[in-house]
PDB file of C-alpha atoms in Angstrom:
ATOM      1  CA  MET A   1       1.594  26.313   2.889  1.00  0.00           C
ATOM      2  CA  ILE A   2       4.911  24.288   3.853  1.00  0.00           C
ATOM      3  CA  GLY A   3       7.381  26.642   4.574  1.00  0.00           C
ATOM      4  CA  MET A   4       5.519  29.984   5.326  1.00  0.00           C
ATOM      5  CA  THR A   5       6.323  32.245   8.015  1.00  0.00           C
ATOM      6  CA  SER A   6       3.826  32.553  11.016  1.00  0.00           C
ATOM      7  CA  TYR A   7       3.316  36.038   9.585  1.00  0.00           C
ATOM      8  CA  ASP A   8       2.567  35.007   6.285  1.00  0.00           C
ATOM      9  CA  LEU A   9       0.143  32.095   7.679  1.00  0.00           C
ATOM     10  CA  GLN A  10      -1.608  34.566  10.190  1.00  0.00           C
ATOM     11  CA  ALA A  11      -2.024  37.138   6.860  1.00  0.00           C
ATOM     12  CA  CYS A  12      -4.093  34.728   4.808  1.00  0.00           C
ATOM     13  CA  ALA A  13      -5.661  32.241   7.294  1.00  0.00           C
ATOM     14  CA  GLY A  14      -5.972  34.639  10.559  1.00  0.00           C
ATOM     15  CA  ILE A  15      -5.288  34.664  13.736  1.00  0.00           C
ATOM     16  CA  PRO A  16      -5.160  30.769  15.454  1.00  0.00           C
ATOM     17  CA  ALA A  17      -8.146  29.567  17.603  1.00  0.00           C
ATOM     18  CA  ALA A  18      -5.277  28.377  19.786  1.00  0.00           C
ATOM     19  CA  THR A  19      -1.578  28.125  20.307  1.00  0.00           C
ATOM     20  CA  LYS A  20       1.327  25.921  21.752  1.00  0.00           C
ATOM     21  CA  GLN A  21       4.737  26.224  22.547  1.00  0.00           C
ATOM     22  CA  LEU A  22       6.339  22.505  22.482  1.00  0.00           C
ATOM     23  CA  ASN A  23       9.496  23.918  22.950  1.00  0.00           C
ATOM     24  CA  ASP A  24      11.982  26.387  22.392  1.00  0.00           C
ATOM     25  CA  THR A  25      11.365  26.432  18.410  1.00  0.00           C
ATOM     26  CA  THR A  26       8.547  24.493  17.530  1.00  0.00           C
ATOM     27  CA  GLN A  27       4.892  25.748  18.099  1.00  0.00           C
ATOM     28  CA  ILE A  28       1.336  24.373  17.148  1.00  0.00           C
ATOM     29  CA  PHE A  29      -1.395  26.767  15.808  1.00  0.00           C
ATOM     30  CA  ILE A  30      -5.076  25.242  15.834  1.00  0.00           C
ATOM     31  CA  TYR A  31      -7.378  26.718  13.708  1.00  0.00           C
ATOM     32  CA  THR A  32     -11.336  25.039  13.162  1.00  0.00           C
ATOM     33  CA  GLY A  33     -13.847  26.052  10.704  1.00  0.00           C
ATOM     34  CA  THR A  34     -17.739  24.491  10.038  1.00  0.00           C
ATOM     35  CA  HIS A  35     -19.378  24.713   7.237  1.00  0.00           C
ATOM     36  CA  ALA A  36     -23.062  24.826   7.405  1.00  0.00           C
ATOM     37  CA  GLN A  37     -25.085  21.787   6.005  1.00  0.00           C
ATOM     38  CA  PRO A  38     -26.761  22.111   2.701  1.00  0.00           C
ATOM     39  CA  ASN A  39     -30.668  22.655   3.381  1.00  0.00           C
ATOM     40  CA  TYR A  40     -32.872  21.211   0.739  1.00  0.00           C
ATOM     41  CA  GLY A  41     -36.362  21.785   2.073  1.00  0.00           C
ATOM     42  CA  GLY A  42     -39.444  19.857   2.038  1.00  0.00           C
ATOM     43  CA  SER A  43     -40.382  17.465  -1.288  1.00  0.00           C
ATOM     44  CA  THR A  44     -43.055  15.943  -2.318  1.00  0.00           C
ATOM     45  CA  LEU A  45     -42.866  15.391  -5.631  1.00  0.00           C
ATOM     46  CA  ILE A  46     -39.134  14.560  -5.458  1.00  0.00           C
ATOM     47  CA  PRO A  47     -37.647  13.863  -2.284  1.00  0.00           C
ATOM     48  CA  VAL A  48     -34.227  15.915  -2.994  1.00  0.00           C
ATOM     49  CA  GLY A  49     -33.170  16.449   0.752  1.00  0.00           C
ATOM     50  CA  ASP A  50     -33.626  12.507   1.463  1.00  0.00           C
ATOM     51  CA  ILE A  51     -31.885  11.521  -1.665  1.00  0.00           C
ATOM     52  CA  VAL A  52     -28.608  14.128  -1.156  1.00  0.00           C
ATOM     53  CA  THR A  53     -28.469  12.880   2.415  1.00  0.00           C
ATOM     54  CA  THR A  54     -28.932   9.139   1.674  1.00  0.00           C
ATOM     55  CA  ILE A  55     -25.615   9.887  -1.394  1.00  0.00           C
ATOM     56  CA  SER A  56     -24.027  12.113   1.212  1.00  0.00           C
ATOM     57  CA  GLN A  57     -23.897   9.162   4.059  1.00  0.00           C
ATOM     58  CA  PHE A  58     -23.130   5.865   2.239  1.00  0.00           C
ATOM     59  CA  GLY A  59     -20.066   8.217   0.187  1.00  0.00           C
ATOM     60  CA  GLY A  60     -18.504   9.688   3.168  1.00  0.00           C
ATOM     61  CA  GLY A  61     -19.200  13.150   2.674  1.00  0.00           C
ATOM     62  CA  GLY A  62     -21.330  15.255   4.481  1.00  0.00           C
ATOM     63  CA  GLY A  63     -18.899  16.961   6.804  1.00  0.00           C
ATOM     64  CA  THR A  64     -19.269  20.234   8.810  1.00  0.00           C
ATOM     65  CA  THR A  65     -15.933  20.680  10.613  1.00  0.00           C
ATOM     66  CA  CYS A  66     -12.984  21.207  10.877  1.00  0.00           C
ATOM     67  CA  THR A  67      -9.453  21.644  12.702  1.00  0.00           C
ATOM     68  CA  ALA A  68      -6.106  22.257  11.151  1.00  0.00           C
ATOM     69  CA  VAL A  69      -2.875  21.549  13.354  1.00  0.00           C
ATOM     70  CA  ILE A  70      -0.356  23.279  11.889  1.00  0.00           C
ATOM     71  CA  ARG A  71       3.393  22.732  13.187  1.00  0.00           C
ATOM     72  CA  LEU A  72       5.736  25.478  12.883  1.00  0.00           C
ATOM     73  CA  ASP A  73       9.550  24.743  13.416  1.00  0.00           C
ATOM     74  CA  HIS A  74      11.940  27.885  13.715  1.00  0.00           C
ATOM     75  CA  ASP A  75       8.830  30.169  12.852  1.00  0.00           C
ATOM     76  CA  ARG A  76       8.570  28.259   9.457  1.00  0.00           C
ATOM     77  CA  VAL A  77       5.277  25.392   8.796  1.00  0.00           C
ATOM     78  CA  SER A  78       7.044  22.326   8.699  1.00  0.00           C
ATOM     79  CA  ASP A  79       3.087  20.119   8.931  1.00  0.00           C
ATOM     80  CA  VAL A  80      -0.030  20.340   8.442  1.00  0.00           C
ATOM     81  CA  HIS A  81      -3.243  18.036   9.726  1.00  0.00           C
ATOM     82  CA  TYR A  82      -6.865  18.141   9.442  1.00  0.00           C
ATOM     83  CA  THR A  83      -9.059  16.887  12.548  1.00  0.00           C
ATOM     84  CA  GLY A  84     -12.767  16.274  12.472  1.00  0.00           C
ATOM     85  CA  ASP A  85     -15.645  15.096   9.873  1.00  0.00           C
ATOM     86  CA  ASN A  86     -14.063  16.654   7.513  1.00  0.00           C
ATOM     87  CA  ASP A  87     -14.175  14.674   4.153  1.00  0.00           C
ATOM     88  CA  GLU A  88     -16.954  16.236   1.035  1.00  0.00           C
ATOM     89  CA  LEU A  89     -18.613  14.101  -1.269  1.00  0.00           C
ATOM     90  CA  VAL A  90     -15.515  13.662  -3.600  1.00  0.00           C
ATOM     91  CA  GLY A  91     -12.335  13.530  -1.944  1.00  0.00           C
ATOM     92  CA  THR A  92     -10.901  14.107   1.075  1.00  0.00           C
ATOM     93  CA  ASP A  93     -10.345  16.946   3.658  1.00  0.00           C
ATOM     94  CA  GLY A  94     -12.658  19.416   1.871  1.00  0.00           C
ATOM     95  CA  ILE A  95     -14.148  21.082   4.538  1.00  0.00           C
ATOM     96  CA  CYS A  96     -11.059  22.455   5.067  1.00  0.00           C
ATOM     97  CA  SER A  97     -10.659  24.759   2.459  1.00  0.00           C
ATOM     98  CA  ILE A  98     -12.523  26.835   4.898  1.00  0.00           C
ATOM     99  CA  ILE A  99      -9.644  27.273   6.774  1.00  0.00           C
ATOM    100  CA  THR A 100      -6.528  27.196   4.190  1.00  0.00           C
ATOM    101  CA  ARG A 101      -8.508  29.147   0.604  1.00  0.00           C
ATOM    102  CA  GLY A 102      -6.867  32.290   1.522  1.00  0.00           C
ATOM    103  CA  CYS A 103      -3.576  30.800   1.467  1.00  0.00           C
ATOM    104  CA  ALA A 104      -4.289  29.269  -1.641  1.00  0.00           C
ATOM    105  CA  ARG A 105      -6.089  31.922  -3.464  1.00  0.00           C
ATOM    106  CA  GLN A 106      -2.962  33.980  -2.773  1.00  0.00           C
ATOM    107  CA  PRO A 107      -0.199  32.358  -2.165  1.00  0.00           C
ATOM    108  CA  GLU A 108       2.414  34.183   0.236  1.00  0.00           C
ATOM    109  CA  GLY A 109       6.451  34.057  -0.994  1.00  0.00           C
ATOM    110  CA  THR A 110       7.174  32.407   2.290  1.00  0.00           C
ATOM    111  CA  MET A 111       5.340  29.306   0.295  1.00  0.00           C
ATOM    112  CA  LYS A 112       7.082  26.268  -1.044  1.00  0.00           C
ATOM    113  CA  ARG A 113       5.429  25.869  -4.232  1.00  0.00           C
ATOM    114  CA  SER A 114       3.844  23.004  -5.471  1.00  0.00           C
ATOM    115  CA  ALA A 115       5.045  21.609  -8.800  1.00  0.00           C
ATOM    116  CA  GLY A 116       4.596  19.109 -11.601  1.00  0.00           C
ATOM    117  CA  GLY A 117       1.456  17.843 -13.860  1.00  0.00           C
ATOM    118  CA  ILE A 118      -0.952  19.987 -15.763  1.00  0.00           C
ATOM    119  CA  PHE A 119      -2.974  19.143 -12.068  1.00  0.00           C
ATOM    120  CA  GLY A 120       0.234  19.749  -9.544  1.00  0.00           C
ATOM    121  CA  PRO A 121       0.822  16.794  -7.186  1.00  0.00           C
ATOM    122  CA  VAL A 122      -1.785  18.253  -5.275  1.00  0.00           C
ATOM    123  CA  SER A 123      -5.428  15.876  -5.421  1.00  0.00           C
ATOM    124  CA  ALA A 124      -8.583  15.653  -3.840  1.00  0.00           C
ATOM    125  CA  PHE A 125      -7.579  12.093  -2.551  1.00  0.00           C
ATOM    126  CA  HIS A 126      -4.343  12.406  -1.452  1.00  0.00           C
ATOM    127  CA  PRO A 127      -2.182  15.271   0.319  1.00  0.00           C
ATOM    128  CA  PRO A 128       0.958  16.645  -1.965  1.00  0.00           C
ATOM    129  CA  ILE A 129       4.492  14.852  -0.834  1.00  0.00           C
ATOM    130  CA  THR A 130       6.587  16.172   1.889  1.00  0.00           C
ATOM    131  CA  PRO A 131      10.146  16.742   3.813  1.00  0.00           C
ATOM    132  CA  ASN A 132      10.734  14.577   7.441  1.00  0.00           C
ATOM    133  CA  GLN A 133      10.306  16.799   9.889  1.00  0.00           C
ATOM    134  CA  SER A 134      13.799  18.308  11.557  1.00  0.00           C
ATOM    135  CA  THR A 135      14.851  16.481  14.856  1.00  0.00           C
ATOM    136  CA  SER A 136      14.167  19.595  16.691  1.00  0.00           C
ATOM    137  CA  GLY A 137      10.386  20.061  15.716  1.00  0.00           C
ATOM    138  CA  THR A 138       9.295  16.823  16.621  1.00  0.00           C
ATOM    139  CA  TYR A 139      11.555  15.133  19.585  1.00  0.00           C
ATOM    140  CA  SER A 140      11.603  17.154  23.037  1.00  0.00           C
ATOM    141  CA  PRO A 141      15.145  17.080  24.944  1.00  0.00           C
ATOM    142  CA  GLN A 142      13.397  14.595  27.576  1.00  0.00           C
ATOM    143  CA  SER A 143      11.920  12.654  24.941  1.00  0.00           C
ATOM    144  CA  GLY A 144      15.070  11.851  23.959  1.00  0.00           C
ATOM    145  CA  MET A 145      16.522  10.254  27.241  1.00  0.00           C
ATOM    146  CA  VAL A 146      13.991   7.577  27.312  1.00  0.00           C
ATOM    147  CA  VAL A 147      12.089   4.790  25.026  1.00  0.00           C
ATOM    148  CA  LEU A 148       9.323   2.926  25.759  1.00  0.00           C
ATOM    149  CA  ASN A 149       9.622  -0.057  27.145  1.00  0.00           C
ATOM    150  CA  PRO A 150       9.458  -3.172  25.083  1.00  0.00           C
ATOM    151  CA  ASP A 151       8.821  -6.190  27.680  1.00  0.00           C
ATOM    152  CA  ALA A 152       4.885  -5.858  27.228  1.00  0.00           C
ATOM    153  CA  LYS A 153       4.862  -8.322  30.643  1.00  0.00           C
ATOM    154  CA  SER A 154       7.141  -5.835  32.605  1.00  0.00           C
ATOM    155  CA  SER A 155       6.105  -4.415  35.632  1.00  0.00           C
ATOM    156  CA  ASP A 156       8.120  -1.708  35.131  1.00  0.00           C
ATOM    157  CA  PRO A 157       6.553   1.480  33.949  1.00  0.00           C
ATOM    158  CA  ALA A 158       5.623   1.962  30.116  1.00  0.00           C
ATOM    159  CA  VAL A 159       8.202   4.668  29.381  1.00  0.00           C
ATOM    160  CA  ILE A 160      11.720   3.771  31.097  1.00  0.00           C
ATOM    161  CA  PRO A 161      15.439   5.245  30.824  1.00  0.00           C
ATOM    162  CA  ARG A 162      17.232   4.597  27.811  1.00  0.00           C
ATOM    163  CA  THR A 163      20.099   2.676  27.790  1.00  0.00           C
ATOM    164  CA  GLN A 164      23.269   3.675  26.632  1.00  0.00           C
TER     165      GLN A 164
END
């Protein structure tokens, strides 16, 4: 989805649940999704539901919700983050596929192509490598004029003016 225009993003993922304009060139789109937990019902002979629940709890899966936080810089997707209990039994962020599935099934022309290997650089266990964010997409003019106070014992504020 990196490189995709906001128009193509909304065409394949839908209208975001919320948006936030960070500065003149950067905005955030927030998408939410839920996936129902499978219900196996009760069984007196073989406790399938209990076995699946136990495996999910110990295996790290069983997530049901995901929030995708997508940063757009100059009207192009530059960063995608997932939050929530979004892991599947195998892999991470699997529940989030309900949000991005439309974009993956029918790639838009403005998307950056993933290349490499038989299965590509994408795995159920790690995201593809993406370029660093542009300065205009990650910093506001106000943040460039201040720094974190390096002295933990100082009585000055945590954020202080940058010295020239």
